[in-house]
Amino acid sequence: MRSFAPSERRENAVEFSIKTLAPERAKTGCLVLGVYQGGALTRAAQLADRAARGALRGALALGDLSGKPGSTLLLRELPGLAAQRVLLVGLGERKDFGEQPLRDAVRGAANALRELGAKDAVVYLGELRAARRSQAWGLRQLVLGLREAFYRFDQLKTQKKPPAPALAAGTLAQGEGPVTLQAQAALKEALATADGAALARTLGNLPPNICTPSYLAEEAKKLARQYKLGLQVLERRDMEKLGMGALISVTRGSHQPPKLIVLRYNGAAKSKKPVVLVGKGITFDTGGISLKPAAEMDEMKYDMSGAASVLGALRALAGMKAPVNAIAVVPTCENMPGGGASRPGDVVTTLSGQTVEILNTDAEGRLILCDALTYTERMQPDVVIDVATLTGACVIALGHVATGMFANDQKLADELLAAGEDAWDRVWQMPLWEDYQEQLRSNFADMANIGGRPAGSVTAACFLSRFTKKLRWAHLDIAGTAWKGGREKGSTARPVPLLVRFVLRHAGAK
Ligand code: BES
Ligand code: MN
Ligand code: ZN
């Protein structure tokens, strides 16, 4: 198979601008206007309806739009309007207009624009205010939603379908009033976040024969060049010299060389302690000698989603020139069986000096993370957050909605909860109580790497907590939220929006 250099990756990035524009005067292929259920028009839709001599109300009176959040109706060649088409988007009941209806409306509008093959659009959804949310919040959701809908991953299909419909230009318009500085800032933040999310999504979607540890290191090099970031990549011999026995133990069955990537973005004074984001980068998890069952094993290519998300977050922060210091740390390798692979029963010495009895080689994430977490101590971090598709048990506990969150510092936990609400990329706190620690007892080493079936995500976090005593630390288990299965199979790019929002809020930037 021909090799895919990182530079061959194509991204379908829509560019957006924001301005004040009377809707009837918008010269565009498609004007996008919101309509509440029951036929109430938004302010922009009212203005357009008046100019079109009641044509919008006329269409609604025929009952052609349900008005449910995300429902759409396309109208063509209306009189009195400079636009060629009008896309009406249902917003649901006005009194219920909150986060979810807004997001559904954005998704509905974006999908309709994509189906239409629209080359440009003027969208009046950014001025809508969900209950208890700022306009900036709505704008960020709008930009991320539109960019997600136009994301494509087709570089590995040879039967090139007609060129993917690309919205070349999107104008986020408001009917009246000046565009505020907050709105401009929200747009800039959202565009950079969308770039970071696109990177995370593509890395997640790439197959494991292409997206290897070396590929991730190349990608980090590309980011470093493009955004002038600091980069260090530790090789196997460096890890051995340092004494990262746990990380090394996971790499033994694989022919792919492991890497430990350290990517630094300095947007604030040198004296400001960095936020360190550690991402699990298992580019494929077979389980090792504790081999996983065959069914759906391909999904274990997403086991580097934590790594993808911290690289994506760094790209976003650097892209928006955020006034923060942040470091991404990515331990990355494959978990394979083989003659050299670690065995159940092996005892290894971690970088911290503590010993671990490997009772199950499929609990490998915690083994690579524990050494990476210890390694972050030398960066004198302000806080450390690790992001990992760590446990199937987390999917059972929280499904595909909330990311599991654990922290040894309640202030940090509260900040993550708030950032998750803000980004609508939500986390739910789980306990890290001492009571669970005894499940990790081993007769032969300081601890075992598994704690049995009960509370599997909690004991995984408890394992990590033994390596973060000197840190203000939180752990995000994204096993259920980083990707989707079924027909919609693909990376979700979560938790890039959460990480970006957290770092900005933490620095007091927003
Ligand atoms: N990468 C998996 C966790 C996972 C499972 C993520 C399913 C997404 C979907 C992890 O390395 C793993 O295998 N965990 C084991 C731990 C067990 C052996 C204690 C698990 O969850 O079964
Ligand atoms: Mn595993
Ligand atoms: Zn894994």
XYZ file of C-alpha atoms and ligand atoms in Angstrom:
534
model
C 0.000 0.000 0.000
C 1.279 3.436 -0.779
C 2.223 5.424 2.241
C 0.333 8.504 3.294
C 2.591 11.298 4.394
C 0.930 13.574 6.933
C 1.117 16.437 4.445
C -1.206 14.563 2.095
C -4.008 14.897 4.588
C -6.613 17.201 3.195
C -8.850 19.253 5.411
C -12.079 20.719 4.271
C -11.952 23.950 6.191
C -14.763 26.418 5.700
C -13.753 30.009 6.327
C -16.153 32.179 8.222
C -16.605 35.872 8.691
C -19.043 37.725 10.862
C -20.912 40.914 10.004
C -24.059 42.989 10.286
C -26.168 42.695 7.167
C -29.847 43.273 6.406
C -31.103 39.796 5.414
C -33.021 40.988 2.365
C -29.792 42.473 0.962
C -27.597 39.404 1.436
C -26.369 38.397 -2.030
C -25.777 34.711 -1.510
C -26.559 31.234 -2.722
C -28.401 30.525 0.491
C -29.840 32.600 3.300
C -30.328 30.610 6.525
C -33.048 31.805 8.890
C -34.514 30.418 12.103
C -38.198 29.781 12.698
C -39.843 28.681 15.945
C -42.377 25.910 16.139
C -45.862 27.313 15.699
C -44.646 29.732 13.027
C -43.071 32.512 15.122
C -40.238 34.067 13.125
C -36.878 35.155 14.450
C -36.041 38.831 13.968
C -33.975 38.169 10.833
C -36.716 35.956 9.368
C -39.257 38.718 10.007
C -37.130 41.211 8.080
C -36.719 38.790 5.180
C -40.428 37.938 5.200
C -41.379 41.605 5.031
C -39.045 42.196 2.063
C -40.398 39.060 0.345
C -43.964 40.276 0.846
C -44.964 37.523 3.235
C -43.539 34.627 1.214
C -41.962 32.992 4.274
C -45.139 33.083 6.327
C -47.002 31.862 3.260
C -44.756 28.785 2.996
C -45.091 28.119 6.720
C -48.858 28.447 6.550
C -48.866 25.509 4.117
C -47.374 23.453 6.941
C -44.233 22.504 5.034
C -41.947 22.889 8.054
C -42.577 21.024 11.291
C -40.591 23.564 13.238
C -38.949 20.829 15.300
C -35.332 21.667 16.160
C -33.243 20.926 13.072
C -36.127 20.507 10.608
C -35.551 22.447 7.380
C -37.419 23.862 4.399
C -35.772 25.198 1.259
C -37.414 28.007 -0.717
C -36.208 29.322 -4.058
C -36.342 32.606 -5.914
C -38.407 34.558 -3.465
C -39.336 38.075 -4.528
C -37.658 41.019 -2.835
C -34.582 39.099 -1.678
C -31.047 39.286 -3.076
C -30.425 35.650 -2.061
C -31.046 32.802 -4.513
C -32.448 30.490 -1.850
C -33.775 30.642 1.665
C -33.268 27.783 4.086
C -35.710 27.925 6.974
C -34.548 26.043 10.049
C -36.869 24.886 12.823
C -35.832 25.925 16.341
C -38.542 24.156 18.336
C -40.728 25.965 20.864
C -39.483 29.440 21.688
C -39.850 28.865 25.447
C -37.729 25.680 25.255
C -34.921 27.190 23.196
C -31.896 25.916 25.113
C -28.601 24.184 24.372
C -29.931 21.079 22.659
C -32.429 22.751 20.298
C -29.727 25.222 19.275
C -27.300 22.421 18.539
C -29.963 20.429 16.670
C -30.851 23.467 14.585
C -27.187 23.999 13.698
C -26.795 20.365 12.697
C -30.005 20.423 10.631
C -28.960 23.594 8.822
C -25.436 22.310 8.195
C -26.650 18.991 6.801
C -29.122 20.743 4.527
C -26.399 23.075 3.238
C -24.199 20.084 2.567
C -26.914 18.211 0.686
C -27.566 21.342 -1.301
C -23.916 21.630 -2.271
C -24.074 25.295 -1.340
C -20.877 27.159 -2.153
C -21.658 30.070 0.109
C -24.231 30.892 2.722
C -25.258 33.738 4.974
C -26.366 32.268 8.270
C -28.546 34.104 10.786
C -28.343 31.525 13.546
C -25.383 33.057 15.377
C -27.447 35.869 16.823
C -29.810 33.474 18.582
C -29.498 33.198 22.326
C -30.158 29.881 24.005
C -31.627 30.302 27.493
C -28.911 31.230 30.017
C -26.262 31.293 27.287
C -24.360 34.171 25.730
C -24.248 34.988 22.061
C -20.599 33.904 22.127
C -21.741 30.470 23.264
C -24.146 30.167 20.348
C -21.508 31.343 17.879
C -19.001 28.765 19.084
C -21.597 26.008 18.746
C -22.526 27.248 15.283
C -18.981 27.290 13.950
C -18.060 23.913 15.453
C -21.315 22.370 14.209
C -20.887 23.679 10.672
C -17.264 22.612 10.463
C -18.140 19.150 11.779
C -20.924 18.694 9.214
C -18.551 19.552 6.366
C -15.756 17.311 7.636
C -14.854 14.503 5.208
C -12.607 11.512 5.544
C -12.314 10.130 2.035
C -8.590 10.148 1.347
C -8.476 6.352 1.409
C -11.314 5.797 -1.074
C -10.085 5.336 -4.625
C -13.481 5.679 -6.327
C -13.465 9.426 -6.010
C -17.070 10.459 -5.677
C -18.007 13.835 -7.105
C -15.878 16.340 -5.210
C -17.106 16.627 -1.655
C -19.499 19.552 -1.405
C -17.502 22.316 0.132
C -18.948 25.414 1.626
C -16.151 27.749 0.602
C -17.386 30.752 2.510
C -19.779 31.148 5.397
C -20.975 34.480 6.620
C -22.345 34.563 10.133
C -24.666 37.493 9.984
C -26.761 39.501 12.352
C -29.607 41.644 11.074
C -28.799 44.720 13.116
C -26.461 46.252 15.695
C -22.671 46.315 15.683
C -20.652 43.100 15.796
C -19.263 42.998 19.330
C -15.672 42.286 20.300
C -16.918 39.244 22.212
C -18.493 37.898 19.030
C -15.257 38.427 17.092
C -13.289 36.680 19.834
C -15.781 33.800 19.952
C -15.425 33.313 16.198
C -11.645 33.280 16.384
C -11.671 30.814 19.261
C -14.206 28.565 17.556
C -12.344 28.469 14.240
C -9.101 27.502 15.943
C -10.931 24.925 18.065
C -12.486 23.505 14.891
C -8.999 23.209 13.349
C -7.822 21.346 16.439
C -10.905 19.119 16.380
C -10.376 18.339 12.675
C -6.829 17.216 13.412
C -7.973 15.024 16.307
C -10.771 13.582 14.178
C -8.504 12.697 11.282
C -5.842 11.140 13.512
C -8.581 9.081 15.190
C -10.069 7.960 11.889
C -6.776 7.014 10.235
C -6.214 3.259 10.177
C -3.684 1.738 12.553
C -1.337 0.683 9.739
C -0.925 4.345 8.810
C -1.368 6.123 12.137
C 1.550 4.500 13.972
C 3.558 5.986 16.842
C 6.051 7.291 14.246
C 3.208 8.904 12.313
C 2.030 10.700 15.445
C 5.576 11.920 16.051
C 5.740 13.197 12.436
C 2.431 14.949 12.946
C 3.783 16.615 16.085
C 6.816 17.722 14.070
C 4.514 19.261 11.489
C 2.610 21.134 14.181
C 5.858 22.310 15.733
C 7.011 23.702 12.384
C 3.694 25.293 11.496
C 3.016 26.934 14.866
C 6.599 27.342 16.131
C 6.174 24.972 19.054
C 8.891 23.295 21.078
C 9.244 19.583 20.374
C 11.100 16.696 21.955
C 10.603 13.075 20.974
C 12.008 10.420 23.294
C 12.970 7.119 21.627
C 12.993 3.648 23.152
C 16.608 3.975 24.330
C 15.777 7.275 26.095
C 12.863 5.598 27.866
C 15.104 2.723 28.898
C 17.768 5.085 30.214
C 15.176 7.007 32.230
C 13.751 3.793 33.674
C 10.250 3.837 32.182
C 9.780 0.114 32.763
C 5.990 0.189 32.565
C 5.834 2.064 29.254
C 8.540 -0.167 27.782
C 6.698 -3.317 28.880
C 3.722 -2.459 26.657
C 5.906 -1.937 23.562
C 7.630 -5.324 23.694
C 5.304 -7.259 21.385
C 5.297 -4.600 18.678
C 7.566 -4.009 15.688
C 6.667 -0.315 15.715
C 9.143 1.818 17.666
C 7.489 3.614 20.606
C 7.706 7.386 21.043
C 7.196 9.810 23.885
C 6.207 13.117 22.334
C 6.520 16.402 24.251
C 5.055 19.395 22.407
C 5.181 22.845 24.040
C 3.206 25.977 23.319
C 4.382 29.143 25.051
C 1.815 31.901 24.762
C 2.372 33.459 28.189
C 5.306 34.629 30.319
C 7.988 31.982 30.912
C 7.362 32.227 34.651
C 3.796 31.011 34.210
C 3.530 27.308 35.055
C 2.164 25.216 32.202
C -0.988 23.168 31.961
C 0.211 19.700 30.954
C -2.112 17.488 28.893
C -1.137 13.827 28.724
C -2.814 11.731 25.996
C -2.928 7.935 25.767
C -1.479 7.026 22.374
C -2.030 3.295 21.877
C -2.228 3.260 18.078
C -3.709 -0.229 18.230
C -4.801 -2.252 21.241
C -5.011 -5.981 20.592
C -4.877 -6.614 24.325
C -1.446 -8.207 23.959
C -1.091 -11.737 25.346
C -4.413 -11.138 27.169
C -5.814 -10.980 23.640
C -9.120 -9.236 22.998
C -11.979 -11.102 21.281
C -12.064 -10.683 17.490
C -15.439 -8.963 17.185
C -15.093 -5.245 16.530
C -11.427 -5.268 17.389
C -10.876 -2.721 14.598
C -12.366 -0.152 16.960
C -9.175 -0.337 18.992
C -7.568 1.933 16.402
C -9.293 4.695 18.403
C -7.154 3.849 21.415
C -4.963 6.840 20.527
C -7.874 9.279 20.792
C -6.462 10.798 23.978
C -3.229 11.540 22.138
C -5.156 12.975 19.183
C -7.162 15.225 21.480
C -4.191 16.725 23.302
C -2.409 17.382 19.975
C -5.649 18.911 18.672
C -5.994 21.085 21.775
C -2.438 22.355 21.336
C -3.097 23.148 17.701
C -6.217 25.090 18.722
C -4.458 27.090 21.448
C -1.509 27.919 19.212
C -3.818 28.741 16.296
C -5.742 31.314 18.320
C -2.510 32.593 19.960
C -3.992 32.010 23.398
C -2.129 33.725 26.258
C -1.353 30.435 28.000
C 1.466 27.942 28.445
C 0.475 24.385 27.603
C 2.364 21.154 26.991
C 1.093 17.997 25.304
C 2.753 14.777 26.441
C 2.000 11.698 24.343
C 3.274 8.244 25.254
C 2.574 6.218 22.128
C 3.073 2.597 21.102
C 1.151 -0.474 19.960
C -0.137 -3.198 22.288
C 0.591 -6.417 20.385
C 1.091 -10.074 21.238
C 4.347 -11.715 20.141
C 7.326 -13.717 21.284
C 8.787 -10.733 23.075
C 5.518 -9.472 24.522
C 4.937 -9.003 28.249
C 3.228 -11.894 30.031
C 0.528 -11.897 32.679
C 2.522 -12.251 35.873
C 5.471 -10.092 34.760
C 6.619 -7.546 37.327
C 8.000 -4.244 36.030
C 9.580 -1.220 37.686
C 8.013 2.112 36.813
C 9.784 5.456 36.442
C 8.486 6.347 39.918
C 10.367 3.372 41.369
C 7.143 1.566 42.314
C 6.741 -1.980 40.999
C 3.697 -3.326 39.152
C 2.526 -6.880 38.641
C 0.975 -7.073 35.163
C -1.987 -9.397 35.706
C -3.646 -8.459 32.424
C -1.710 -7.115 29.451
C -4.923 -5.516 28.155
C -4.788 -2.990 31.006
C -1.950 -1.287 29.094
C -3.184 2.299 29.044
C -2.426 2.821 32.722
C 1.045 1.331 32.202
C 2.067 3.866 29.580
C 0.302 6.722 31.385
C 1.891 6.108 34.787
C 5.401 6.667 33.435
C 4.302 9.655 31.345
C 2.619 11.175 34.412
C 5.744 10.728 36.535
C 7.747 12.296 33.710
C 5.582 15.470 33.858
C 6.860 16.236 37.383
C 10.011 17.716 35.852
C 7.933 20.232 33.893
C 6.782 21.876 37.135
C 3.230 21.909 35.930
C 0.434 24.029 37.303
C -2.001 21.171 36.677
C -1.800 17.870 34.786
C -4.758 16.322 32.975
C -4.530 12.945 31.316
C -6.954 11.961 28.577
C -7.433 8.281 27.769
C -9.741 5.691 26.236
C -8.941 3.795 29.391
C -11.759 1.410 30.331
C -14.708 -0.409 28.794
C -16.270 -0.044 32.244
C -16.551 3.707 31.699
C -18.706 3.071 28.617
C -20.968 0.897 30.768
C -21.164 3.532 33.509
C -21.707 6.703 31.452
C -22.462 5.557 27.900
C -21.526 7.877 25.055
C -22.688 11.097 26.685
C -20.422 12.040 29.573
C -16.668 11.675 29.858
C -15.632 10.118 33.183
C -13.603 12.522 35.309
C -11.462 11.828 38.368
C -9.331 14.342 40.257
C -7.144 14.573 43.328
C -8.008 18.278 43.677
C -11.632 19.393 43.932
C -10.973 22.884 42.604
C -9.553 21.379 39.421
C -12.526 18.987 39.216
C -14.951 21.907 39.533
C -13.122 23.818 36.806
C -13.382 20.811 34.479
C -17.081 20.359 35.230
C -17.697 24.030 34.445
C -15.566 23.992 31.279
C -17.424 20.890 30.104
C -20.789 22.612 30.565
C -19.462 25.669 28.790
C -18.102 23.737 25.805
C -21.116 21.382 25.908
C -18.541 18.600 25.963
C -19.494 17.397 29.381
C -17.790 15.375 32.086
C -19.143 13.613 35.159
C -17.076 13.252 38.294
C -16.439 9.756 39.655
C -14.968 8.867 43.070
C -11.290 8.353 43.786
C -11.893 7.124 47.314
C -9.218 5.352 49.276
C -11.665 2.449 49.780
C -11.144 1.325 46.181
C -7.348 1.203 46.415
C -7.261 -2.206 48.085
C -8.550 -3.805 44.883
C -5.082 -3.177 43.412
C -3.287 -5.252 46.054
C -0.629 -7.660 44.756
C 1.211 -10.450 46.563
C 4.274 -9.970 44.404
C 4.700 -6.253 43.691
C 3.686 -2.836 45.047
C 0.432 -3.097 43.125
C -1.390 -5.033 40.404
C -2.371 -3.370 37.136
C -6.010 -4.471 37.429
C -8.573 -4.303 40.227
C -11.148 -6.867 39.130
C -14.547 -6.246 37.540
C -16.269 -4.033 40.141
C -15.791 -0.308 39.440
C -13.277 -0.904 36.648
C -12.923 2.773 35.713
C -12.451 3.759 39.331
C -9.674 1.265 40.003
C -7.951 2.316 36.757
C -8.006 5.909 38.017
C -6.834 4.723 41.461
C -3.868 3.085 39.751
C -2.945 6.407 38.087
C -3.453 8.297 41.354
C -0.484 6.431 42.813
C 1.734 8.215 40.300
C 0.337 11.715 40.718
C 0.727 12.340 44.450
C 3.028 15.304 43.749
C 0.693 16.812 41.145
C -2.630 18.640 40.936
C -4.095 16.098 38.595
C -7.267 15.018 36.823
C -7.981 12.022 34.617
C -10.536 11.965 31.797
C -11.787 8.546 30.669
C -13.035 9.113 27.111
C -13.631 5.450 26.163
C -17.328 6.191 25.541
C -17.110 9.699 24.121
C -14.113 9.825 21.753
C -15.677 7.883 18.900
C -18.943 6.471 17.623
C -19.638 2.968 16.367
C -22.285 1.673 13.962
C -23.202 3.402 10.708
C -21.856 6.701 11.948
C -18.546 5.101 12.860
C -15.890 7.722 13.387
C -14.012 9.943 15.754
C -16.004 12.626 17.608
C -12.947 14.808 18.310
C -14.029 14.938 21.959
C -12.735 16.262 24.297
C -10.932 18.921 22.221
C -13.626 21.578 22.873
C -13.530 20.826 26.603
C -9.722 20.971 26.834
C -9.514 24.249 24.947
C -12.251 25.859 27.036
C -10.672 24.577 30.235
C -7.222 25.957 29.443
C -8.633 29.362 28.455
C -10.843 29.637 31.543
C -8.091 28.375 33.808
C -5.736 31.075 32.547
C -8.453 33.638 33.172
C -8.419 34.449 29.477
C -12.188 34.189 29.211
N -8.511 0.525 25.312
C -9.170 -0.303 26.258
C -10.427 0.342 26.819
C -11.598 0.456 25.886
C -12.489 -0.587 25.770
C -11.836 1.610 25.190
C -13.584 -0.479 24.942
C -12.926 1.739 24.359
C -13.810 0.682 24.250
C -8.243 -0.609 27.429
O -6.901 -0.682 27.120
C -8.652 -1.916 27.970
O -8.502 -2.889 27.283
N -9.168 -1.933 29.186
C -9.616 -3.141 29.813
C -9.149 -3.131 31.245
C -9.323 -4.432 31.947
C -8.394 -5.476 31.359
C -9.036 -4.252 33.411
C -11.139 -3.179 29.735
O -11.754 -2.107 29.854
O -11.679 -4.236 29.495
Mn -6.336 -2.641 26.492
Zn -6.277 0.348 25.498
